[in-house]
GROMACS .gro file of C-alpha atoms in nm:
model
  361
    1MET     CA    1   0.000   0.000   0.000
    2ALA     CA    2   0.127   0.348  -0.086
    3THR     CA    3   0.270   0.575   0.180
    4PRO     CA    4   0.012   0.833   0.298
    5THR     CA    5   0.054   1.167   0.124
    6LYS     CA    6  -0.062   1.515   0.210
    7ASP     CA    7  -0.295   1.553  -0.088
    8LYS     CA    8  -0.486   1.235   0.006
    9MET     CA    9  -0.567   1.360   0.353
   10ASN     CA   10  -0.913   1.511   0.395
   11MET     CA   11  -0.857   1.730   0.699
   12ASN     CA   12  -1.165   1.842   0.890
   13SER     CA   13  -1.252   2.014   1.215
   14ALA     CA   14  -1.316   1.681   1.390
   15TYR     CA   15  -0.958   1.573   1.330
   16SER     CA   16  -0.791   1.763   1.609
   17ALA     CA   17  -0.670   1.689   1.959
   18GLN     CA   18  -0.865   1.787   2.269
   19PRO     CA   19  -0.857   2.172   2.271
   20GLY     CA   20  -0.600   2.327   2.505
   21LEU     CA   21  -0.400   2.009   2.563
   22GLN     CA   22  -0.042   1.984   2.442
   23LEU     CA   23   0.264   1.773   2.516
   24ASP     CA   24   0.590   1.929   2.635
   25PRO     CA   25   0.788   2.132   2.374
   26LEU     CA   26   1.048   1.858   2.314
   27ALA     CA   27   0.780   1.596   2.245
   28MET     CA   28   0.593   1.836   2.014
   29SER     CA   29   0.918   1.896   1.823
   30LYS     CA   30   0.987   1.522   1.790
   31PHE     CA   31   0.640   1.448   1.656
   32ALA     CA   32   0.647   1.750   1.424
   33ASN     CA   33   0.969   1.631   1.259
   34THR     CA   34   0.898   1.256   1.236
   35LYS     CA   35   0.671   1.066   1.000
   36ASN     CA   36   0.826   0.717   0.992
   37TYR     CA   37   0.839   0.547   1.332
   38SER     CA   38   1.006   0.223   1.430
   39ILE     CA   39   0.843   0.047   1.730
   40LYS     CA   40   1.044  -0.238   1.879
   41GLN     CA   41   0.968  -0.443   2.187
   42GLY     CA   42   1.258  -0.492   2.424
   43ASN     CA   43   1.344  -0.718   2.716
   44ILE     CA   44   1.397  -1.018   2.486
   45TRP     CA   45   1.569  -1.238   2.743
   46GLY     CA   46   1.315  -1.156   3.015
   47GLU     CA   47   1.029  -1.243   2.778
   48ALA     CA   48   1.193  -1.573   2.681
   49ILE     CA   49   1.272  -1.685   3.037
   50SER     CA   50   0.933  -1.582   3.180
   51CYS     CA   51   0.730  -1.717   2.883
   52GLY     CA   52   0.595  -1.370   2.813
   53CYS     CA   53   0.507  -1.274   3.171
   54CYS     CA   54   0.744  -0.977   3.191
   55ALA     CA   55   0.602  -0.626   3.158
   56ASN     CA   56   0.646  -0.489   2.807
   57ARG     CA   57   0.906  -0.234   2.709
   58TYR     CA   58   0.906  -0.055   2.373
   59MET     CA   59   1.154   0.167   2.193
   60VAL     CA   60   1.014   0.423   1.948
   61SER     CA   61   1.267   0.559   1.698
   62ASP     CA   62   1.283   0.778   1.389
   63ASN     CA   63   1.336   0.548   1.090
   64ASP     CA   64   1.456   0.837   0.873
   65ARG     CA   65   1.738   0.948   1.106
   66PRO     CA   66   2.013   0.690   1.172
   67THR     CA   67   2.255   0.721   1.464
   68LYS     CA   68   2.569   0.534   1.565
   69VAL     CA   69   2.584   0.273   1.842
   70LEU     CA   70   2.880   0.360   2.064
   71GLY     CA   71   3.114   0.064   2.107
   72ARG     CA   72   2.970  -0.119   1.806
   73GLU     CA   73   3.150   0.067   1.526
   74GLU     CA   74   3.320  -0.246   1.385
   75LYS     CA   75   2.996  -0.443   1.349
   76HIS     CA   76   2.737  -0.448   1.072
   77ASP     CA   77   2.461  -0.316   1.301
   78PHE     CA   78   2.642  -0.005   1.426
   79MET     CA   79   2.378   0.226   1.274
   80VAL     CA   80   2.024   0.228   1.417
   81PRO     CA   81   1.721   0.462   1.398
   82THR     CA   82   1.749   0.757   1.639
   83PRO     CA   83   1.557   0.687   1.964
   84LEU     CA   84   1.261   0.914   2.043
   85PHE     CA   85   1.064   0.757   2.327
   86LEU     CA   86   1.108   0.468   2.568
   87MET     CA   87   0.779   0.309   2.676
   88GLU     CA   88   0.729   0.101   2.991
   89GLU     CA   89   0.424  -0.101   3.088
   90GLU     CA   90   0.279  -0.092   3.439
   91SER     CA   91   0.048  -0.386   3.511
   92ASP     CA   92  -0.022  -0.653   3.769
   93LEU     CA   93   0.190  -0.970   3.750
   94CYS     CA   94  -0.108  -1.198   3.822
   95CYS     CA   95  -0.305  -1.036   3.540
   96ARG     CA   96  -0.014  -1.082   3.298
   97VAL     CA   97   0.009  -1.450   3.390
   98CYS     CA   98  -0.364  -1.525   3.383
   99CYS     CA   99  -0.482  -1.305   3.096
  100ASN     CA  100  -0.172  -1.195   2.904
  101GLY     CA  101  -0.261  -0.940   2.637
  102ASN     CA  102  -0.588  -0.850   2.810
  103GLN     CA  103  -0.450  -0.716   3.140
  104PRO     CA  104  -0.524  -0.360   3.262
  105ILE     CA  105  -0.223  -0.148   3.169
  106ASN     CA  106  -0.058   0.190   3.193
  107VAL     CA  107   0.209   0.238   2.926
  108ARG     CA  108   0.425   0.541   3.006
  109TYR     CA  109   0.609   0.722   2.727
  110TYR     CA  110   0.942   0.873   2.838
  111HIS     CA  111   1.189   1.079   2.639
  112ALA     CA  112   1.472   0.853   2.526
  113ASN     CA  113   1.840   0.933   2.539
  114HIS     CA  114   1.940   0.984   2.175
  115GLN     CA  115   2.273   0.808   2.236
  116VAL     CA  116   2.264   0.427   2.197
  117THR     CA  117   2.545   0.218   2.346
  118ALA     CA  118   2.657  -0.139   2.283
  119GLY     CA  119   2.553  -0.412   2.526
  120GLN     CA  120   2.770  -0.687   2.666
  121THR     CA  121   2.892  -0.995   2.481
  122GLN     CA  122   2.880  -1.315   2.686
  123CYS     CA  123   3.106  -1.616   2.620
  124GLY     CA  124   3.255  -1.437   2.322
  125CYS     CA  125   2.949  -1.484   2.101
  126CYS     CA  126   2.617  -1.399   2.273
  127TYR     CA  127   2.546  -1.027   2.230
  128SER     CA  128   2.292  -0.892   2.480
  129GLY     CA  129   2.168  -0.622   2.243
  130HIS     CA  130   2.193  -0.244   2.221
  131VAL     CA  131   2.130  -0.040   2.536
  132TYR     CA  132   1.856   0.223   2.527
  133THR     CA  133   1.800   0.453   2.824
  134LYS     CA  134   1.568   0.733   2.932
  135ASP     CA  135   1.678   1.093   2.896
  136PRO     CA  136   1.782   1.189   3.253
  137ALA     CA  137   1.679   1.551   3.188
  138TYR     CA  138   1.315   1.442   3.157
  139PRO     CA  139   1.235   1.195   3.439
  140THR     CA  140   0.855   1.220   3.416
  141PRO     CA  141   0.634   1.062   3.145
  142VAL     CA  142   0.550   1.259   2.833
  143MET     CA  143   0.215   1.081   2.805
  144THR     CA  144   0.049   0.760   2.919
  145LEU     CA  145  -0.167   0.503   2.744
  146GLU     CA  146  -0.422   0.355   2.985
  147ARG     CA  147  -0.633   0.053   2.895
  148PRO     CA  148  -0.895  -0.110   3.121
  149GLY     CA  149  -0.858  -0.487   3.103
  150CYS     CA  150  -0.990  -0.805   3.255
  151CYS     CA  151  -1.202  -0.761   3.570
  152ASP     CA  152  -1.324  -0.420   3.448
  153LYS     CA  153  -1.381  -0.555   3.096
  154TRP     CA  154  -1.466  -0.900   2.958
  155LEU     CA  155  -1.166  -0.934   2.730
  156CYS     CA  156  -1.036  -1.272   2.623
  157GLY     CA  157  -1.018  -1.292   2.243
  158ALA     CA  158  -1.188  -1.630   2.258
  159CYS     CA  159  -1.546  -1.508   2.217
  160CYS     CA  160  -1.729  -1.257   2.001
  161ILE     CA  161  -1.791  -0.896   2.104
  162CYS     CA  162  -2.154  -0.871   2.209
  163SER     CA  163  -2.173  -0.567   2.440
  164ASP     CA  164  -1.991  -0.259   2.568
  165LYS     CA  165  -1.827  -0.473   2.839
  166CYS     CA  166  -1.647  -0.670   2.566
  167GLN     CA  167  -1.500  -0.367   2.389
  168SER     CA  168  -1.134  -0.290   2.445
  169GLU     CA  169  -1.070   0.082   2.490
  170GLY     CA  170  -0.767   0.297   2.554
  171TYR     CA  171  -0.706   0.652   2.679
  172MET     CA  172  -0.410   0.880   2.610
  173HIS     CA  173  -0.323   1.107   2.905
  174ILE     CA  174  -0.097   1.412   2.904
  175GLY     CA  175   0.185   1.315   3.141
  176GLU     CA  176   0.079   1.088   3.428
  177PRO     CA  177  -0.288   1.002   3.499
  178THR     CA  178  -0.446   1.065   3.838
  179PRO     CA  179  -0.329   0.803   4.094
  180GLY     CA  180  -0.560   0.507   4.139
  181LYS     CA  181  -0.625   0.151   4.028
  182ILE     CA  182  -0.468   0.057   3.695
  183GLY     CA  183  -0.728   0.067   3.420
  184GLU     CA  184  -0.964   0.291   3.615
  185ARG     CA  185  -0.768   0.616   3.641
  186TYR     CA  186  -0.929   0.766   3.330
  187ARG     CA  187  -1.250   0.822   3.524
  188ALA     CA  188  -1.079   1.087   3.737
  189SER     CA  189  -0.845   1.217   3.465
  190GLN     CA  190  -1.076   1.303   3.177
  191ALA     CA  191  -0.961   1.664   3.170
  192ARG     CA  192  -0.609   1.544   3.074
  193ILE     CA  193  -0.715   1.288   2.811
  194PHE     CA  194  -0.633   1.414   2.461
  195SER     CA  195  -0.732   1.103   2.263
  196SER     CA  196  -0.880   0.757   2.293
  197GLN     CA  197  -0.944   0.435   2.102
  198LYS     CA  198  -1.225   0.181   2.111
  199VAL     CA  199  -1.316  -0.144   1.934
  200PRO     CA  200  -1.650  -0.104   1.748
  201PRO     CA  201  -1.976  -0.218   1.910
  202ALA     CA  202  -2.142  -0.559   1.877
  203GLY     CA  203  -1.960  -0.746   1.604
  204GLY     CA  204  -1.616  -0.594   1.654
  205GLY     CA  205  -1.575  -0.510   1.285
  206GLY     CA  206  -1.703  -0.840   1.146
  207CYS     CA  207  -1.414  -1.021   0.976
  208THR     CA  208  -1.191  -0.711   0.995
  209PRO     CA  209  -0.992  -0.636   1.314
  210THR     CA  210  -1.096  -0.278   1.384
  211LEU     CA  211  -1.001  -0.003   1.628
  212ASN     CA  212  -1.175   0.337   1.612
  213VAL     CA  213  -0.967   0.641   1.711
  214TYR     CA  214  -1.107   0.960   1.869
  215SER     CA  215  -0.991   1.299   1.990
  216GLY     CA  216  -1.083   1.333   2.356
  217MET     CA  217  -1.317   1.071   2.504
  218PRO     CA  218  -1.461   0.798   2.277
  219GLU     CA  219  -1.818   0.771   2.154
  220PRO     CA  220  -1.992   0.562   2.428
  221GLN     CA  221  -2.079   0.273   2.196
  222GLY     CA  222  -1.754   0.289   1.997
  223LYS     CA  223  -1.924   0.396   1.672
  224ASN     CA  224  -1.762   0.600   1.394
  225THR     CA  225  -2.033   0.864   1.361
  226SER     CA  226  -1.950   1.101   1.650
  227ASP     CA  227  -1.807   1.449   1.599
  228ASN     CA  228  -1.474   1.360   1.759
  229PHE     CA  229  -1.418   1.048   1.546
  230VAL     CA  230  -1.067   1.070   1.397
  231GLY     CA  231  -1.018   0.754   1.196
  232VAL     CA  232  -1.008   0.378   1.200
  233ILE     CA  233  -0.733   0.115   1.209
  234GLU     CA  234  -0.831  -0.195   1.010
  235GLY     CA  235  -0.634  -0.518   0.973
  236PRO     CA  236  -0.651  -0.845   0.780
  237CYS     CA  237  -0.889  -1.127   0.867
  238ILE     CA  238  -0.599  -1.376   0.866
  239PHE     CA  239  -0.273  -1.301   1.050
  240GLY     CA  240  -0.028  -1.437   1.307
  241GLY     CA  241   0.119  -1.787   1.335
  242CYS     CA  242   0.368  -1.891   1.069
  243LEU     CA  243   0.210  -1.641   0.830
  244GLN     CA  244   0.358  -1.346   1.024
  245LEU     CA  245   0.705  -1.495   0.981
  246CYS     CA  246   0.669  -1.488   0.602
  247THR     CA  247   0.500  -1.156   0.532
  248ASP     CA  248   0.433  -0.815   0.688
  249THR     CA  249   0.094  -0.769   0.857
  250ILE     CA  250  -0.054  -0.438   0.742
  251TYR     CA  251  -0.307  -0.220   0.925
  252PRO     CA  252  -0.408   0.088   0.720
  253ILE     CA  253  -0.525   0.392   0.922
  254SER     CA  254  -0.802   0.579   0.742
  255THR     CA  255  -1.046   0.866   0.793
  256LYS     CA  256  -1.333   0.624   0.724
  257PRO     CA  257  -1.373   0.244   0.694
  258GLY     CA  258  -1.234   0.094   0.375
  259LYS     CA  259  -0.855   0.063   0.431
  260SER     CA  260  -0.761   0.365   0.220
  261GLY     CA  261  -0.465   0.439   0.448
  262ASP     CA  262  -0.497   0.815   0.395
  263ILE     CA  263  -0.393   0.891   0.756
  264GLY     CA  264  -0.119   0.635   0.801
  265LEU     CA  265   0.001   0.277   0.793
  266PHE     CA  266   0.076   0.053   1.091
  267LYS     CA  267   0.271  -0.260   1.006
  268LYS     CA  268   0.395  -0.565   1.195
  269VAL     CA  269   0.732  -0.629   1.032
  270ARG     CA  270   0.832  -0.984   0.941
  271PRO     CA  271   1.173  -1.099   1.071
  272ASP     CA  272   1.463  -1.029   0.836
  273SER     CA  273   1.733  -1.227   1.019
  274CYS     CA  274   1.770  -1.565   1.189
  275PHE     CA  275   1.792  -1.400   1.531
  276LYS     CA  276   1.468  -1.206   1.479
  277LEU     CA  277   1.301  -1.520   1.343
  278ILE     CA  278   1.388  -1.709   1.662
  279CYS     CA  279   1.273  -1.419   1.881
  280GLN     CA  280   0.935  -1.385   1.710
  281SER     CA  281   0.885  -1.763   1.703
  282THR     CA  282   0.954  -1.820   2.072
  283THR     CA  283   0.855  -1.495   2.248
  284ASP     CA  284   0.602  -1.209   2.232
  285VAL     CA  285   0.877  -0.969   2.121
  286ASP     CA  286   0.774  -0.811   1.789
  287GLU     CA  287   0.880  -0.527   1.564
  288TYR     CA  288   0.650  -0.269   1.405
  289SER     CA  289   0.660   0.040   1.187
  290LEU     CA  290   0.421   0.335   1.179
  291THR     CA  291   0.410   0.575   0.885
  292VAL     CA  292   0.185   0.879   0.926
  293ASN     CA  293   0.060   1.147   0.690
  294PRO     CA  294   0.316   1.433   0.704
  295SER     CA  295   0.035   1.691   0.720
  296LEU     CA  296  -0.077   1.574   1.066
  297ASP     CA  297   0.005   1.796   1.361
  298PRO     CA  298   0.212   1.666   1.656
  299MET     CA  299  -0.088   1.583   1.878
  300GLN     CA  300  -0.248   1.383   1.599
  301LYS     CA  301   0.073   1.183   1.551
  302ALA     CA  302   0.089   1.118   1.928
  303ASN     CA  303  -0.271   0.995   1.908
  304LEU     CA  304  -0.183   0.742   1.636
  305LEU     CA  305   0.129   0.624   1.819
  306GLY     CA  306  -0.087   0.538   2.120
  307ALA     CA  307  -0.338   0.359   1.894
  308ALA     CA  308  -0.056   0.156   1.738
  309VAL     CA  309   0.056   0.023   2.077
  310HIS     CA  310  -0.307  -0.055   2.167
  311THR     CA  311  -0.330  -0.258   1.843
  312ASP     CA  312  -0.028  -0.463   1.952
  313TYR     CA  313  -0.199  -0.556   2.278
  314LEU     CA  314  -0.524  -0.640   2.101
  315TYR     CA  315  -0.398  -0.875   1.832
  316PHE     CA  316  -0.037  -0.980   1.898
  317GLU     CA  317   0.032  -0.998   2.273
  318ALA     CA  318  -0.198  -1.296   2.332
  319ASP     CA  319  -0.138  -1.474   2.001
  320VAL     CA  320  -0.042  -1.841   1.988
  321PRO     CA  321   0.329  -1.911   1.910
  322PRO     CA  322   0.406  -2.036   1.557
  323CYS     CA  323   0.539  -2.362   1.697
  324MET     CA  324   0.519  -2.540   2.033
  325VAL     CA  325   0.567  -2.891   2.172
  326VAL     CA  326   0.332  -3.065   2.414
  327GLY     CA  327   0.482  -3.377   2.570
  328ASP     CA  328   0.827  -3.508   2.662
  329SER     CA  329   1.130  -3.650   2.483
  330GLN     CA  330   0.952  -3.982   2.424
  331ASN     CA  331   0.595  -3.892   2.333
  332GLY     CA  332   0.409  -3.579   2.244
  333VAL     CA  333   0.273  -3.354   1.973
  334ILE     CA  334   0.438  -3.078   1.772
  335ILE     CA  335   0.177  -2.804   1.722
  336ILE     CA  336   0.235  -2.566   1.432
  337THR     CA  337   0.013  -2.258   1.423
  338LEU     CA  338  -0.048  -2.178   1.058
  339PHE     CA  339  -0.239  -1.853   1.119
  340SER     CA  340  -0.520  -1.701   1.323
  341CYS     CA  341  -0.857  -1.591   1.188
  342TYR     CA  342  -1.055  -1.294   1.321
  343PHE     CA  343  -1.435  -1.301   1.341
  344ARG     CA  344  -1.644  -1.045   1.532
  345GLY     CA  345  -1.384  -1.005   1.807
  346CYS     CA  346  -1.294  -1.374   1.835
  347ILE     CA  347  -0.941  -1.478   1.734
  348MET     CA  348  -0.932  -1.844   1.623
  349PRO     CA  349  -0.592  -2.013   1.562
  350PHE     CA  350  -0.561  -2.284   1.296
  351PHE     CA  351  -0.318  -2.563   1.381
  352CYS     CA  352  -0.128  -2.846   1.217
  353CYS     CA  353  -0.047  -3.122   1.469
  354ILE     CA  354   0.238  -3.368   1.422
  355PRO     CA  355   0.251  -3.652   1.682
  356TYR     CA  356   0.577  -3.827   1.763
  357GLY     CA  357   0.679  -4.131   1.968
  358ASN     CA  358   0.398  -4.370   2.057
  359ASN     CA  359   0.152  -4.094   1.973
  360GLY     CA  360   0.264  -4.114   1.615
  361GLY     CA  361   0.213  -4.485   1.593
   0.00000   0.00000   0.00000
């Protein structure tokens, strides 16, 4: 799909952030000068050891501005996109274990230190990865994505969306939301919410994964007819599993349903190296890109960046691994997930099972 261009964008009065709310000057400058974002999940080793139970960490970078990795000048990967924001998830451990991908969350966006340094190499061959850090001059969050999850909402991905209680929704706060229970702080912080997202009402978009985006608070039923409706993120009916290892998964962002992509393009990037293939096959660590229309203002771009992370939680955090083994060294079943199919809010994986040992006899 073509990159969004300024002449395709139909700007209107509804497409604007909550009046009077702005991020800090440095954040506004970063968003104003960036249109191609790289979004990478971190904490690879923690995710692998804990089977995905670690809190998420994301690095947002400018794909159009490369920077050097200090201490890595002699290697092929010494140039990386310039870091913009470091995002950290706050959530309850029990919720991550019991309902991973559907837990109540606060994702805080911090300014990142633009200087990337090389990590450690263990045993002469195992590189721990580049080191990204927060900018010490800005210790407080730029903005926060809050999403109510299980307990407050009936989110599981295993059944269809049939009421407001089944709709995933997210809220973008300026800075830090009012203290309180995770997933419920938006009720006392509405004056600082500049954008929000919500899955459509009963039906959840039919066979199309859908997330409606709003300026300010969402339309109560999650429809796309309210005055503050901004646009819609729509994905493919079939995604995940082994399919995501072979091709990019594309989510156009449009001013109205139809996948025109006139606002932007969110994409889950397929692995392009053996290391990334292993990471995406065995952990929840993924890599994304977000390309936005250059005519958008900084608050609008911040809105879409929050919606992109919400999309990750909706469709990729709780997905089934491409390959897993159930059994022991003698008997068991190799389960290969070919892909997952979306229908009215329900995500259904399709498997190929290969028995071995006595099970194969």
